[in-house]
One Martini backbone bead per residue (centre of mass of N, CA, C, O) as a GRO file, in nm:
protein
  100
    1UNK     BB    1  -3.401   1.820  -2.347
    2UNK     BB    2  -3.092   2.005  -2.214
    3UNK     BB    3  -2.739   1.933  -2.221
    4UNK     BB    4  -2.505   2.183  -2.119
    5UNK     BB    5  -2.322   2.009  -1.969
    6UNK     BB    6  -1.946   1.872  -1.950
    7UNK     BB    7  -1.756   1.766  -1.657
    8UNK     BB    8  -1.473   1.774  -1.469
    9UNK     BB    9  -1.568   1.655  -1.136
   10UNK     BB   10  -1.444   1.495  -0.872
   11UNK     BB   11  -1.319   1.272  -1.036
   12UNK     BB   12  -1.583   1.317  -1.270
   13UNK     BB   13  -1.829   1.317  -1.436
   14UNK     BB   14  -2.056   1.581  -1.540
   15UNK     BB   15  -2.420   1.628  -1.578
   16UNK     BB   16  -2.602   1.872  -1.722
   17UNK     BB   17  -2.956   1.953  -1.705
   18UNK     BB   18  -3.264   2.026  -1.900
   19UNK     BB   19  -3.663   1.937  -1.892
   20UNK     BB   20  -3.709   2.238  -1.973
   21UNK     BB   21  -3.911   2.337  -2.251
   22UNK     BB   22  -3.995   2.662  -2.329
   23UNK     BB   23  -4.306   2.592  -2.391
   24UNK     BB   24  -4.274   2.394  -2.104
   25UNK     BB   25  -4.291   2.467  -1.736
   26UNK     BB   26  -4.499   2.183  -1.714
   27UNK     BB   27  -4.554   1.895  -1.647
   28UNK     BB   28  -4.656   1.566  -1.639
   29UNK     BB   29  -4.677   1.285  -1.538
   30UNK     BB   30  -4.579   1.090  -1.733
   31UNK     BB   31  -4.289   1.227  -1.743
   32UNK     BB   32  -4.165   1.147  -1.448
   33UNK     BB   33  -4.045   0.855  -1.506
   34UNK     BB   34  -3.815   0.939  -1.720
   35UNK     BB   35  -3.677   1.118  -1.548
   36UNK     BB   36  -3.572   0.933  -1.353
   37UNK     BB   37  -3.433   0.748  -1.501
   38UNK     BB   38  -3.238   0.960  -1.628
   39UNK     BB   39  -3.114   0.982  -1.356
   40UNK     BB   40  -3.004   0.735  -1.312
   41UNK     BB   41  -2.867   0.705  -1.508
   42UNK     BB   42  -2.658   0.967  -1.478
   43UNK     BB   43  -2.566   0.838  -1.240
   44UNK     BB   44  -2.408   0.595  -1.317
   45UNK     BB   45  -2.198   0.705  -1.484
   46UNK     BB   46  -2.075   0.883  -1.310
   47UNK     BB   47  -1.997   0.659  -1.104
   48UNK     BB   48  -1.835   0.499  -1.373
   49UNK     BB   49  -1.602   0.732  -1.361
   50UNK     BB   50  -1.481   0.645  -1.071
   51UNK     BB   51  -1.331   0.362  -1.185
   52UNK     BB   52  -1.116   0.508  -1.421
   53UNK     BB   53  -0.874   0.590  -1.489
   54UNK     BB   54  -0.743   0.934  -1.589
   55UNK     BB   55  -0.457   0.791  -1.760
   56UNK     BB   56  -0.522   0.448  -1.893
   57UNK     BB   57  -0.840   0.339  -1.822
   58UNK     BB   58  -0.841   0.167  -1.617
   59UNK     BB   59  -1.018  -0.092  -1.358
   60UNK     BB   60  -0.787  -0.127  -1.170
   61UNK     BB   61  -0.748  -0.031  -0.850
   62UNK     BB   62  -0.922   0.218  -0.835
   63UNK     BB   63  -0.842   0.552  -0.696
   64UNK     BB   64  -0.885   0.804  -0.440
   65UNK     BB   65  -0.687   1.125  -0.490
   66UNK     BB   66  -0.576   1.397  -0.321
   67UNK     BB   67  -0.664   1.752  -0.394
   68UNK     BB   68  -0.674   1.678  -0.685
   69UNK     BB   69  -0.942   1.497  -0.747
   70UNK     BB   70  -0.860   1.181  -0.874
   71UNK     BB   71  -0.866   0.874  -1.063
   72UNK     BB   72  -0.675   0.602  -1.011
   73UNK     BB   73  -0.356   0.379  -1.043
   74UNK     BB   74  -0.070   0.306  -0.904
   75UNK     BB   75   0.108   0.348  -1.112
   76UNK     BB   76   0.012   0.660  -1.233
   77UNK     BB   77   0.039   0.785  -0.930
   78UNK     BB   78   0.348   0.752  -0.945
   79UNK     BB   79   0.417   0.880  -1.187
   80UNK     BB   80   0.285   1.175  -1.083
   81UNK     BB   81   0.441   1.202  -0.821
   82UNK     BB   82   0.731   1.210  -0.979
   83UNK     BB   83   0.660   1.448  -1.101
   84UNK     BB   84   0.614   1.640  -0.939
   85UNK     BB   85   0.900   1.648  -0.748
   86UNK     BB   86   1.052   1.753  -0.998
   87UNK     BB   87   0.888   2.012  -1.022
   88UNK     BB   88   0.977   2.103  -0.723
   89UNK     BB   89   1.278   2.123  -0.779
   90UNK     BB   90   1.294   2.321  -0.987
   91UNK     BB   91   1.175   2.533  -0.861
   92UNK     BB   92   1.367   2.531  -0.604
   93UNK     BB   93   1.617   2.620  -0.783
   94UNK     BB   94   1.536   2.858  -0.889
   95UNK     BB   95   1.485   3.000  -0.570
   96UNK     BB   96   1.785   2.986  -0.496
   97UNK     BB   97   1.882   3.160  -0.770
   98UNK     BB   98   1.670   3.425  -0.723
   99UNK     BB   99   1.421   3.348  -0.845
  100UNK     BB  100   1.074   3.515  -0.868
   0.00000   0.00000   0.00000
């Protein structure tokens, strides 16, 4: 098995991976099983990816906030919306005084 990548998406851990080895393309009965298993693990990761803040780690309260898709605690949530609104106003004021 090789392990592509890993990276977040979809406001979550994905993990890409490959079970065919270069000198065999495929695979034995016997084999099948494991794949499953870990293919079930990998998908528990994904999903537990998705209860917790990922902003302080937290596990309580976690929501998925759209646009750019992410899991946040509420309070995380209000602070980057205020951070974001801060940065619309200087933007605005910006755009007001002729510079584009």
């Amino acid at each position: 098995m090789c392990i592509a990548q890993v990276k977040e998406k979809f406001g979550g851990l994905r993990f890409y991976y490959d079970f065919i080895p270069e000198e065999d393309k495929y695979f034995s009965s016997w084999q099948t099983p494991g794949i499953r298993i870990f293919d079930d693990i990998v998908w528990r990761l994904e999903e537990a990816t998705e209860k917790v803040c990922c902003d302080c780690g937290t596990t309580e309260n976690v929501q998925c906030y759209g646009g750019w898709v992410h899991f946040a605690c509420p309070d995380c949530e209000a602070k980057r919306q205020a951070e974001w609104n801060e940065a619309l106003k200087a933007y605005n004021k910006y755009r007001e005084i002729g510079c584009h």
